[in-house]
C-alpha positions as a Python dict, from the first residue, in 0.01 Angstrom:
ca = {
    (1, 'X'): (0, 0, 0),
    (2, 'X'): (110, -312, 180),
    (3, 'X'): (318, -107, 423),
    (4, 'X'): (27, 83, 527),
    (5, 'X'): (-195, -247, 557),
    (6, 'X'): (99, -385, 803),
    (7, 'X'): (128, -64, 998),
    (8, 'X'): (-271, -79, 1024),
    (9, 'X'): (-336, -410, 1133),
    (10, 'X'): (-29, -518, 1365),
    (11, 'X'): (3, -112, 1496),
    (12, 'X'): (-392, -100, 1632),
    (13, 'X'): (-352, -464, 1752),
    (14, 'X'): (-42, -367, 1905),
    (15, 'X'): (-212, -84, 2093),
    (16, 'X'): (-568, -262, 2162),
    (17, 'X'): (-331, -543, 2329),
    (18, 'X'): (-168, -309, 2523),
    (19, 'X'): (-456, -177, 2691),
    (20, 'X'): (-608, -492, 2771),
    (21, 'X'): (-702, -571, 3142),
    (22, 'X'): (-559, -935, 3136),
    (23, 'X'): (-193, -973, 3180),
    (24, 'X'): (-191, -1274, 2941),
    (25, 'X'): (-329, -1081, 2691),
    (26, 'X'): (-127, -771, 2759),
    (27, 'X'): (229, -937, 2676),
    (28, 'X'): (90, -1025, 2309),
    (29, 'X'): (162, -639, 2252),
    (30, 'X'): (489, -618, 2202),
    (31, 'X'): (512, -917, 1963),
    (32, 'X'): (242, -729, 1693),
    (33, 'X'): (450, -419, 1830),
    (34, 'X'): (787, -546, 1660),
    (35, 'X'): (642, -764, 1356),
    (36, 'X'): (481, -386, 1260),
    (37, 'X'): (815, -238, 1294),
    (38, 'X'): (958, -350, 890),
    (39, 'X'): (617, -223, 773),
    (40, 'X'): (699, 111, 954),
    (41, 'X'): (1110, 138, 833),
    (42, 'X'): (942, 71, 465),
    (43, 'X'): (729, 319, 469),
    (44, 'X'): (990, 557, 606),
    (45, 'X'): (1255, 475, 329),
    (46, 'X'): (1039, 448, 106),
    (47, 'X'): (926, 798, 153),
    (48, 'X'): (1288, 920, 225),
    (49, 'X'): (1135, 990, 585),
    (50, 'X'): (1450, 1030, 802),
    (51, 'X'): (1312, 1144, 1079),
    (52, 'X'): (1057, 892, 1082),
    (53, 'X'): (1295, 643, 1043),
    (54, 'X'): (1491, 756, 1368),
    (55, 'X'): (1181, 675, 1538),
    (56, 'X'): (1121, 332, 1416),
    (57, 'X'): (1496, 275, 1583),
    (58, 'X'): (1314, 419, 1925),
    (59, 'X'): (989, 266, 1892),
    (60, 'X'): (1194, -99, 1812),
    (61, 'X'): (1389, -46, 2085),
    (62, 'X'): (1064, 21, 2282),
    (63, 'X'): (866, -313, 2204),
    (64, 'X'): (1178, -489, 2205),
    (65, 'X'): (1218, -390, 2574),
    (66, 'X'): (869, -525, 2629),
    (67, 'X'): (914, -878, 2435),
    (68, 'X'): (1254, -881, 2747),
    (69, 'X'): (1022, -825, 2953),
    (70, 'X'): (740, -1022, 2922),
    (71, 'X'): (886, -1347, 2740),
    (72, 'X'): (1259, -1375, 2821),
    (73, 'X'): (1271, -1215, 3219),
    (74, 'X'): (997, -1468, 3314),
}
Protein backbone atom coordinates (compact mmCIF):
# COMPACT_ATOMS: atom_id res chain seq x y z
CA UNK A 1 0.00 0.00 0.00
CA UNK A 2 2.75 2.49 0.65
CA UNK A 3 4.38 1.67 -2.69
CA UNK A 4 1.36 2.56 -4.49
CA UNK A 5 0.89 5.89 -2.33
CA UNK A 6 4.70 6.79 -3.48
CA UNK A 7 4.16 5.84 -7.08
CA UNK A 8 0.84 8.07 -6.86
CA UNK A 9 1.96 11.10 -5.41
CA UNK A 10 5.71 11.67 -6.66
CA UNK A 11 4.66 9.79 -10.36
CA UNK A 12 1.58 12.50 -11.13
CA UNK A 13 3.77 15.29 -9.63
CA UNK A 14 6.47 14.09 -11.66
CA UNK A 15 4.35 14.32 -14.81
CA UNK A 16 2.20 17.61 -13.85
CA UNK A 17 5.89 19.19 -13.41
CA UNK A 18 6.87 18.11 -16.54
CA UNK A 19 4.29 19.74 -18.43
CA UNK A 20 4.52 22.94 -16.80
CA UNK A 21 5.06 26.15 -18.96
CA UNK A 22 7.80 27.67 -16.61
CA UNK A 23 11.25 26.36 -16.99
CA UNK A 24 11.86 26.76 -13.21
CA UNK A 25 9.16 24.72 -12.52
CA UNK A 26 9.80 22.22 -15.26
CA UNK A 27 13.34 20.97 -13.82
CA UNK A 28 11.49 19.97 -10.40
CA UNK A 29 10.34 16.88 -12.60
CA UNK A 30 12.94 14.83 -12.64
CA UNK A 31 13.72 15.11 -8.89
CA UNK A 32 9.85 13.64 -7.92
CA UNK A 33 10.74 11.52 -11.17
CA UNK A 34 13.71 9.60 -9.33
CA UNK A 35 12.52 9.82 -5.51
CA UNK A 36 9.28 7.68 -7.18
CA UNK A 37 11.65 5.32 -8.69
CA UNK A 38 12.23 2.85 -5.06
CA UNK A 39 8.42 3.04 -4.76
CA UNK A 40 8.25 1.66 -8.39
CA UNK A 41 11.35 -1.27 -8.00
CA UNK A 42 9.15 -2.27 -4.69
CA UNK A 43 6.28 -2.72 -6.20
CA UNK A 44 7.93 -4.66 -9.02
CA UNK A 45 9.80 -7.15 -6.62
CA UNK A 46 7.41 -7.26 -4.61
CA UNK A 47 5.11 -8.59 -7.19
CA UNK A 48 7.94 -10.70 -8.84
CA UNK A 49 7.33 -8.19 -11.85
CA UNK A 50 10.49 -8.67 -13.98
CA UNK A 51 9.59 -7.01 -16.68
CA UNK A 52 8.44 -4.16 -14.83
CA UNK A 53 11.43 -4.04 -13.07
CA UNK A 54 13.56 -3.73 -16.40
CA UNK A 55 11.69 -0.66 -16.87
CA UNK A 56 12.26 1.02 -13.63
CA UNK A 57 16.21 0.54 -14.80
CA UNK A 58 14.99 2.63 -18.15
CA UNK A 59 12.72 4.98 -16.62
CA UNK A 60 15.80 5.75 -13.77
CA UNK A 61 18.02 6.11 -16.30
CA UNK A 62 15.48 8.51 -17.95
CA UNK A 63 14.94 11.08 -14.99
CA UNK A 64 18.38 10.63 -14.08
CA UNK A 65 19.34 12.07 -17.51
CA UNK A 66 17.03 14.97 -16.73
CA UNK A 67 18.35 15.75 -12.98
CA UNK A 68 22.17 15.99 -15.55
CA UNK A 69 20.51 18.05 -17.27
CA UNK A 70 18.81 20.47 -15.50
CA UNK A 71 20.92 20.66 -12.11
CA UNK A 72 24.49 19.48 -12.82
CA UNK A 73 25.03 20.85 -16.85
CA UNK A 74 23.98 24.35 -15.65
Amino acid sequence: MIDQIGIAVFGVTAIFLSQAKDLKERKFACLFGLAGQPFWFWSAIEAEQWGIFVLCCFYTIAWARGFKTNWIDK
